[in-house]
mmCIF file of C-alpha atoms and ligand atoms in Angstrom:
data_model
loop_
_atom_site.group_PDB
_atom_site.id
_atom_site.type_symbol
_atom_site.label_atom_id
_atom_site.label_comp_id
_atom_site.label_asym_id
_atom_site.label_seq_id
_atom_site.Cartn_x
_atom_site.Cartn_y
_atom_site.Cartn_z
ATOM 1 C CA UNK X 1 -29.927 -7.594 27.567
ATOM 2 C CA UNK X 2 -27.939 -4.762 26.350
ATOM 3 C CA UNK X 3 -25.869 -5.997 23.494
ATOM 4 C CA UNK X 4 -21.983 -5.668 23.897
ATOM 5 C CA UNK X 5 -19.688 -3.661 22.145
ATOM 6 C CA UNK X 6 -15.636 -3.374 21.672
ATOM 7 C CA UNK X 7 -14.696 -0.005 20.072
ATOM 8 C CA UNK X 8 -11.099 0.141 18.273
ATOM 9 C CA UNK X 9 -9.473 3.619 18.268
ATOM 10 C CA UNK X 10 -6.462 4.835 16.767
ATOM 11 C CA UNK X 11 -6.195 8.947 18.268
ATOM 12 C CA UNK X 12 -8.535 11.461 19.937
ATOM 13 C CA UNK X 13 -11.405 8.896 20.660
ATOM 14 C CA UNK X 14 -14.230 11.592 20.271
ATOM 15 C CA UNK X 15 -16.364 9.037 18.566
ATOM 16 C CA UNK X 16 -15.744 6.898 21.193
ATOM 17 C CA UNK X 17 -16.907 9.007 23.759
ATOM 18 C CA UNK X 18 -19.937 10.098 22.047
ATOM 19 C CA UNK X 19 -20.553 6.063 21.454
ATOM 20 C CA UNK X 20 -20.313 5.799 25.648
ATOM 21 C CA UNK X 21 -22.426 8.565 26.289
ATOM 22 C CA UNK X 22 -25.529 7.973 24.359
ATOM 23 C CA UNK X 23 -25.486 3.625 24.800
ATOM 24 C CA UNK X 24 -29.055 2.273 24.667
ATOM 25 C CA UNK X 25 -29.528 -0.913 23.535
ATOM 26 C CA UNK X 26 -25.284 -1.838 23.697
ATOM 27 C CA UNK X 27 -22.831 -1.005 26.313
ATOM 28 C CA UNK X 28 -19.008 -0.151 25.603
ATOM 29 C CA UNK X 29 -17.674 -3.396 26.910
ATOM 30 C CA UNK X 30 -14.057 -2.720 26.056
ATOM 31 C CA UNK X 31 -11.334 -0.471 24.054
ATOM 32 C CA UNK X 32 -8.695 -1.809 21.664
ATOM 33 C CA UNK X 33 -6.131 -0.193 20.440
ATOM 34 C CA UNK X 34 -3.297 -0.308 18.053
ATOM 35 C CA UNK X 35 -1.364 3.107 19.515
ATOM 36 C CA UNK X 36 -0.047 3.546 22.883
ATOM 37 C CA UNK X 37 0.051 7.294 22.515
ATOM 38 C CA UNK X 38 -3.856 7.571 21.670
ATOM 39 C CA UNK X 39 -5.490 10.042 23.615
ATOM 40 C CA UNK X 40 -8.750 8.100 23.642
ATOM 41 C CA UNK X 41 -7.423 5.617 25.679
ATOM 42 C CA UNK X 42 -8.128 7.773 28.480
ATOM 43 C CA UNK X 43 -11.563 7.453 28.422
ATOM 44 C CA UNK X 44 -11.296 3.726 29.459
ATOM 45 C CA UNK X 45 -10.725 4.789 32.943
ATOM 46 C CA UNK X 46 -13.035 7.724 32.949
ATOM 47 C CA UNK X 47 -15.414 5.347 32.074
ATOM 48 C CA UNK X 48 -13.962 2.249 33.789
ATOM 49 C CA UNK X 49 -14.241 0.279 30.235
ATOM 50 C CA UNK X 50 -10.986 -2.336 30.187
ATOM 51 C CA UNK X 51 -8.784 -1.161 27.374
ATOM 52 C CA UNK X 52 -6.398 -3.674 25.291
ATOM 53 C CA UNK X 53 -3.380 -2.044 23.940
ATOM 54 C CA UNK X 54 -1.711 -3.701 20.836
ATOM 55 C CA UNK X 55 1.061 -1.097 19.665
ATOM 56 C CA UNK X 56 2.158 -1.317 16.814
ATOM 57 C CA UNK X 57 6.154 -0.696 17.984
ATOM 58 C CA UNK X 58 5.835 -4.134 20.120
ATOM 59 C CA UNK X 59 5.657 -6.073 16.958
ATOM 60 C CA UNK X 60 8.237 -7.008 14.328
ATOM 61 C CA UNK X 61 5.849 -7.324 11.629
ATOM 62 C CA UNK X 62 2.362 -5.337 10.701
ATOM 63 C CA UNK X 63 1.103 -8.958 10.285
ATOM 64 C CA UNK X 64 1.735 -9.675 14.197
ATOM 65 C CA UNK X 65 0.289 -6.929 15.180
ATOM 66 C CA UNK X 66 -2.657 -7.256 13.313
ATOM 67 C CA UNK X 67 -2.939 -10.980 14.621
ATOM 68 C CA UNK X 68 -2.656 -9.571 17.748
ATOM 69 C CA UNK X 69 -5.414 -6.936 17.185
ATOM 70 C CA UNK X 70 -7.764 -9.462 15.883
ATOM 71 C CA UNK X 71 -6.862 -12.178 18.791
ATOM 72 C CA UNK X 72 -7.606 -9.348 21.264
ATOM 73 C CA UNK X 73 -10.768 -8.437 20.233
ATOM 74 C CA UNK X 74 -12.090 -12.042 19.430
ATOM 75 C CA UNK X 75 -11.451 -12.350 23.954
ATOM 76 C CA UNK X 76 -13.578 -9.380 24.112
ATOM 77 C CA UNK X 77 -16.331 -11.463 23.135
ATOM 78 C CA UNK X 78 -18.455 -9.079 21.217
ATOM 79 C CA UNK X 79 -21.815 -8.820 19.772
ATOM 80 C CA UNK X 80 -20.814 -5.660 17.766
ATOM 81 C CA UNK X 81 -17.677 -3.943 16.981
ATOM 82 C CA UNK X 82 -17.384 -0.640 16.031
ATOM 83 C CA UNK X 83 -13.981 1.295 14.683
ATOM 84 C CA UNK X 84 -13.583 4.932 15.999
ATOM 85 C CA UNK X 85 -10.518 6.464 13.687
ATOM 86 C CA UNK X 86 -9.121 3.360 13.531
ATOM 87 C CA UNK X 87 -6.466 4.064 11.349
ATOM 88 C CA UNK X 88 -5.161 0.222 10.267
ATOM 89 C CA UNK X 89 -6.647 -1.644 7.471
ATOM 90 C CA UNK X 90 -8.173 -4.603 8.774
ATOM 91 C CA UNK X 91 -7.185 -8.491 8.123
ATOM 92 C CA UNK X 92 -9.536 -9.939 5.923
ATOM 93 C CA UNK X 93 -10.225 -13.190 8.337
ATOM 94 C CA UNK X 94 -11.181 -10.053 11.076
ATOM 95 C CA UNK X 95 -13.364 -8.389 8.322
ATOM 96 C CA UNK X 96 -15.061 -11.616 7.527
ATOM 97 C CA UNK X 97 -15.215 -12.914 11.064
ATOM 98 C CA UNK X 98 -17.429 -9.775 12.400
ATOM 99 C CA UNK X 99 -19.275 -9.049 8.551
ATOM 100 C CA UNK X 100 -22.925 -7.260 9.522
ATOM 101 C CA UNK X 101 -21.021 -7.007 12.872
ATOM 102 C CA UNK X 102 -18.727 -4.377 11.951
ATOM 103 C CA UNK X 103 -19.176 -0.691 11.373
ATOM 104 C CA UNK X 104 -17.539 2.349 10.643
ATOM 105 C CA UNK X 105 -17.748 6.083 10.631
ATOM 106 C CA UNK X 106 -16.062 7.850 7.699
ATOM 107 C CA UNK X 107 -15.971 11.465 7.445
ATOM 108 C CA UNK X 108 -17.616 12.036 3.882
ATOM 109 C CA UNK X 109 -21.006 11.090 1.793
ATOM 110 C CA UNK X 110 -19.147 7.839 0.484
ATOM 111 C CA UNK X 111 -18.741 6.489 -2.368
ATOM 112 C CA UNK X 112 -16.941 9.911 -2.349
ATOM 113 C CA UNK X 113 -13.927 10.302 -1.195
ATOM 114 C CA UNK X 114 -12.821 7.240 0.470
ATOM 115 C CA UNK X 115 -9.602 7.171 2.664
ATOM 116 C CA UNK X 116 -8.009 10.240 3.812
ATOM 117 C CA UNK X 117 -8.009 13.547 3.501
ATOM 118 C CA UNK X 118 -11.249 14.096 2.870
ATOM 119 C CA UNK X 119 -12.273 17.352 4.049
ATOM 120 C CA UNK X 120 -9.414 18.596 2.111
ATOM 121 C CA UNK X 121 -10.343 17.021 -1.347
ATOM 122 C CA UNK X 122 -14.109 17.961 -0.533
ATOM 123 C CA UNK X 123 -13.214 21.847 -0.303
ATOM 124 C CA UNK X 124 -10.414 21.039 -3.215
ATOM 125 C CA UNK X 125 -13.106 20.460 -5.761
ATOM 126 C CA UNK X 126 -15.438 22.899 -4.183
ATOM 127 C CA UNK X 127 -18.214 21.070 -2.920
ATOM 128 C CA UNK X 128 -21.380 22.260 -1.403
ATOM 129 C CA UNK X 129 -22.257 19.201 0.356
ATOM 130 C CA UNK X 130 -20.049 17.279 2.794
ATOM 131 C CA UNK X 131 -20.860 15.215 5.943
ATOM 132 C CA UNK X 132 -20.389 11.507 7.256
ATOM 133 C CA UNK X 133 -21.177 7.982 6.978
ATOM 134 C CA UNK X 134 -21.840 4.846 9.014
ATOM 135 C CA UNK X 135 -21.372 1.560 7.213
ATOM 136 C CA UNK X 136 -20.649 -2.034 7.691
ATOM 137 C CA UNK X 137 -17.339 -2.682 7.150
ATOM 138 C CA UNK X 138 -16.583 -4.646 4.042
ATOM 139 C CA UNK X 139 -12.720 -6.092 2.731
ATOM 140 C CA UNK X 140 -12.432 -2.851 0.607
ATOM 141 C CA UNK X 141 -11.473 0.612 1.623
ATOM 142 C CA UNK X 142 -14.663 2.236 2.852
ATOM 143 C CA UNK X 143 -16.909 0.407 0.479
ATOM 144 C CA UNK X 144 -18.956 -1.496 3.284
ATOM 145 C CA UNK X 145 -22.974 -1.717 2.609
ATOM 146 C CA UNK X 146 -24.020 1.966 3.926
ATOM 147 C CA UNK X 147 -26.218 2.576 6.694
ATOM 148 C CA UNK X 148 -26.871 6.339 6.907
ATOM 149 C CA UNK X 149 -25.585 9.746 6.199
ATOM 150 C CA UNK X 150 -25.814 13.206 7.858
ATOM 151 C CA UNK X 151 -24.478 15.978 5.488
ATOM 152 C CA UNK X 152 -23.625 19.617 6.080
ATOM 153 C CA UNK X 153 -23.469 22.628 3.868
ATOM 154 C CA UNK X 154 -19.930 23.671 2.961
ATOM 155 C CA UNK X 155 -19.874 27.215 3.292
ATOM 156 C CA UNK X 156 -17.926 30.238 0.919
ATOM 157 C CA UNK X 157 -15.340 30.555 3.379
ATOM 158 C CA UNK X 158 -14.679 27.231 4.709
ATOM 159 C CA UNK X 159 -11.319 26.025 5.881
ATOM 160 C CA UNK X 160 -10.642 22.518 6.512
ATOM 161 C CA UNK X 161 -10.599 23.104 10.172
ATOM 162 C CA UNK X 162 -14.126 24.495 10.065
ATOM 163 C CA UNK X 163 -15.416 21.758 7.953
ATOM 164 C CA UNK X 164 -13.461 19.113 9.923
ATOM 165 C CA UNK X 165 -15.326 20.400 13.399
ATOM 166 C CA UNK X 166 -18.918 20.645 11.583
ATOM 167 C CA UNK X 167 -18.929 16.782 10.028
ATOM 168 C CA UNK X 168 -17.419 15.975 13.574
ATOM 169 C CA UNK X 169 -20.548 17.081 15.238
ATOM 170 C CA UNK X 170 -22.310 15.225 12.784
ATOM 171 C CA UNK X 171 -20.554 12.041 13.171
ATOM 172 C CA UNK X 172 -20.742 12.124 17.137
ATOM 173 C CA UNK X 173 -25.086 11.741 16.735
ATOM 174 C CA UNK X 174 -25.350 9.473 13.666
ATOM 175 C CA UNK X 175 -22.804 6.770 15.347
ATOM 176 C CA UNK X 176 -24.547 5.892 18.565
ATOM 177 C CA UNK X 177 -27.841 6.487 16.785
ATOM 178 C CA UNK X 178 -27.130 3.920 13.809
ATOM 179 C CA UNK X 179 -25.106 1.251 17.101
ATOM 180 C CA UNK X 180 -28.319 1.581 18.409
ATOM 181 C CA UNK X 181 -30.632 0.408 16.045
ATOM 182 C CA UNK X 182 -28.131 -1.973 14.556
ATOM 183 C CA UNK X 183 -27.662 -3.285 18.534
ATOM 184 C CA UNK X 184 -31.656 -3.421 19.234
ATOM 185 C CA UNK X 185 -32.340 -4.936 15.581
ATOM 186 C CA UNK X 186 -34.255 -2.037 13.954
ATOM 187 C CA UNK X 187 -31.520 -2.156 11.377
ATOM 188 C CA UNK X 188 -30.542 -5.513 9.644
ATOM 189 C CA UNK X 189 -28.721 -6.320 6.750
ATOM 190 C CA UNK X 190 -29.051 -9.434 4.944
ATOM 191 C CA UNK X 191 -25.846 -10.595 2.193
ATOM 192 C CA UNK X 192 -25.389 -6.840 1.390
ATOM 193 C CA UNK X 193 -28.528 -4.952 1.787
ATOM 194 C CA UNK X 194 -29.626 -2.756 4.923
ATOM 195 C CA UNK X 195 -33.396 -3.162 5.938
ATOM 196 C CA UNK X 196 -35.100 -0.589 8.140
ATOM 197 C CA UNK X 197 -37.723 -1.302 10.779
ATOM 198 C CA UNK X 198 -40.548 1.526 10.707
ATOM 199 C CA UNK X 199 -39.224 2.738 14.071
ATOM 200 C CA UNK X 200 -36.099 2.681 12.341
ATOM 201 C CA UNK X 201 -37.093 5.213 9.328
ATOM 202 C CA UNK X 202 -39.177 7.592 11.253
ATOM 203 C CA UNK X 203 -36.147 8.357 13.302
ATOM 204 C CA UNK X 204 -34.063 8.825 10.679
ATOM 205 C CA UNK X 205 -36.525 10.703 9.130
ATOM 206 C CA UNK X 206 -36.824 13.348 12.333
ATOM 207 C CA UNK X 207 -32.961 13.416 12.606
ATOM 208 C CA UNK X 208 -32.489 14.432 8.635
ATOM 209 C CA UNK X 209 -30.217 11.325 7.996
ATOM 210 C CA UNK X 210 -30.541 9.779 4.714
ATOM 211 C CA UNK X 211 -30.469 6.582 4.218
ATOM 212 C CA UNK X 212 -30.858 4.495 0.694
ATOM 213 C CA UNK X 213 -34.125 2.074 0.712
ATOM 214 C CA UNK X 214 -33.753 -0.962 -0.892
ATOM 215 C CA UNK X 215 -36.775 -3.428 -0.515
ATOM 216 C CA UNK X 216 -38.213 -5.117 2.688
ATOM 217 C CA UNK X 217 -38.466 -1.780 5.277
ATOM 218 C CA UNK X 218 -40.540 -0.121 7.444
ATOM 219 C CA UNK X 219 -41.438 -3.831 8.975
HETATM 220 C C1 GAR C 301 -13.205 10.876 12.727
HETATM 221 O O1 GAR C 301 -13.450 12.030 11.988
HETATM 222 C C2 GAR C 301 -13.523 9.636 11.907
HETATM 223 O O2 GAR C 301 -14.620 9.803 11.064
HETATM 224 C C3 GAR C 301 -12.253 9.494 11.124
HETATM 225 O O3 GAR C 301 -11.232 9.783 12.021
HETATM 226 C C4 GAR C 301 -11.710 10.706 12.995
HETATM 227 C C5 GAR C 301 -11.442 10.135 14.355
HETATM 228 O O4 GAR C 301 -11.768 11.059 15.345
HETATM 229 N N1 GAR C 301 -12.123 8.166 10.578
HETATM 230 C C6 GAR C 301 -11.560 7.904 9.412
HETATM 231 O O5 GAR C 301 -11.072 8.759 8.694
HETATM 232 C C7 GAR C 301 -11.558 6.437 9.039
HETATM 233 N N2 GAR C 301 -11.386 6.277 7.633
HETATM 234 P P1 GAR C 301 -12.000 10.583 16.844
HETATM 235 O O6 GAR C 301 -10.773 9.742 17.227
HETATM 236 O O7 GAR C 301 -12.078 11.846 17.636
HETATM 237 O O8 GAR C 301 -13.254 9.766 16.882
#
């Protein structure tokens, strides 16, 4: 049974498109969001998925509406949630209530450059390497347990736009690749470490992601 999957979005929703599109061993069971104005919400009916809006301007308090982010996906009854430019820092009850559940795409090679900005800071301080990450979210700003990477070369004359649309293509195969291994079991973690079934490595292996091997992979 395919395993199912709520996908919070903030804007554009071009992660969660690509997450619809290439759905293996999960299915896009539902949308939540925290903005009425998100663009992404659009693919809900494109794709008949239900989508729960929480905004933000219906509530008096951040705390409500993050109560009522968290209550909303809890109905969704998950197996896996995954947040698409979700741009609101998580409740620590919903962090620990979903942990090995939970992952996220951030556009740089974390640890660096956690947050925003970071194609900006990346070209600031004139790096050569850039890309994405998919992690399991953790209570601390982009400092889950890391699942994979996929980098690019930044280039001489790279602009933030450029760099911006490059990681983007980048983030839209490692996502559903990484929510399908995590969703079929290929890719575990246990406390904080990732394991890696063979099936698992090879793959990431013939799509140049790296990942970082602990012990106990290639089972
Ligand atoms: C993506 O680049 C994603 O990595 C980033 O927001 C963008 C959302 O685009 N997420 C973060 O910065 C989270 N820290 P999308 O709405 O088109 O998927």
């Amino acid at each position: 049974m395919k395993k199912r999957l709520t996908v919070l979005i903030s804007g554009r929703g071009s992660n969660l498109e690509s997450l619809i599109r290439h759905a293996e061993s999960y299915q896009v069971t539902s949308i939540v969001t925290n903005s009425l104005d998100a663009p992404g919400i659009a693919f809900g009916s494109e794709f008949n998925i239900p989508v729960e809006i929480r905004d933000r301007k219906d509530f008096s308090s951040l705390t409500d509406c993050k109560d009522a982010i968290f209550k909303a996906v809890q109905k969704t009854a998950p197996d896996f949630v995954a947040l698409a430019g979700f741009m609101q820092i998580l409740q620590p009850k919903f962090v620990e209530h979903y942990f090995g559940r939970l992952l996220n795409i951030h556009p740089s090679l974390l640890p660096l450059y956690p947050g925003l900005d970071t194609h900006q800071r990346a070209l600031e301080d004139q790096q050569k390497e850039h890309g994405c990450t998919v992690h399991f979210v953790d209570s601390g700003m982009d400092t889950g347990p890391i699942i994979a990477q996929s980098s690019v070369e930044v280039l001489n004359d790279e602009t933030v736009a450029s760099l911006q649309q490059k990681v983007l293509t980048k983030e839209h195969l490692i996502y559903p690749w990484a929510m399908n291994l995590v969703a079929s079991g290929d890719i575990q973690i246990n406390e904080r470490n990732v394991t890696y079934s063979k099936k698992a490595l090879e793959s990431a292996k013939e799509m140049n992601f790296k990942i970082k091997l602990g012990e106990q992979n290639g089972n």
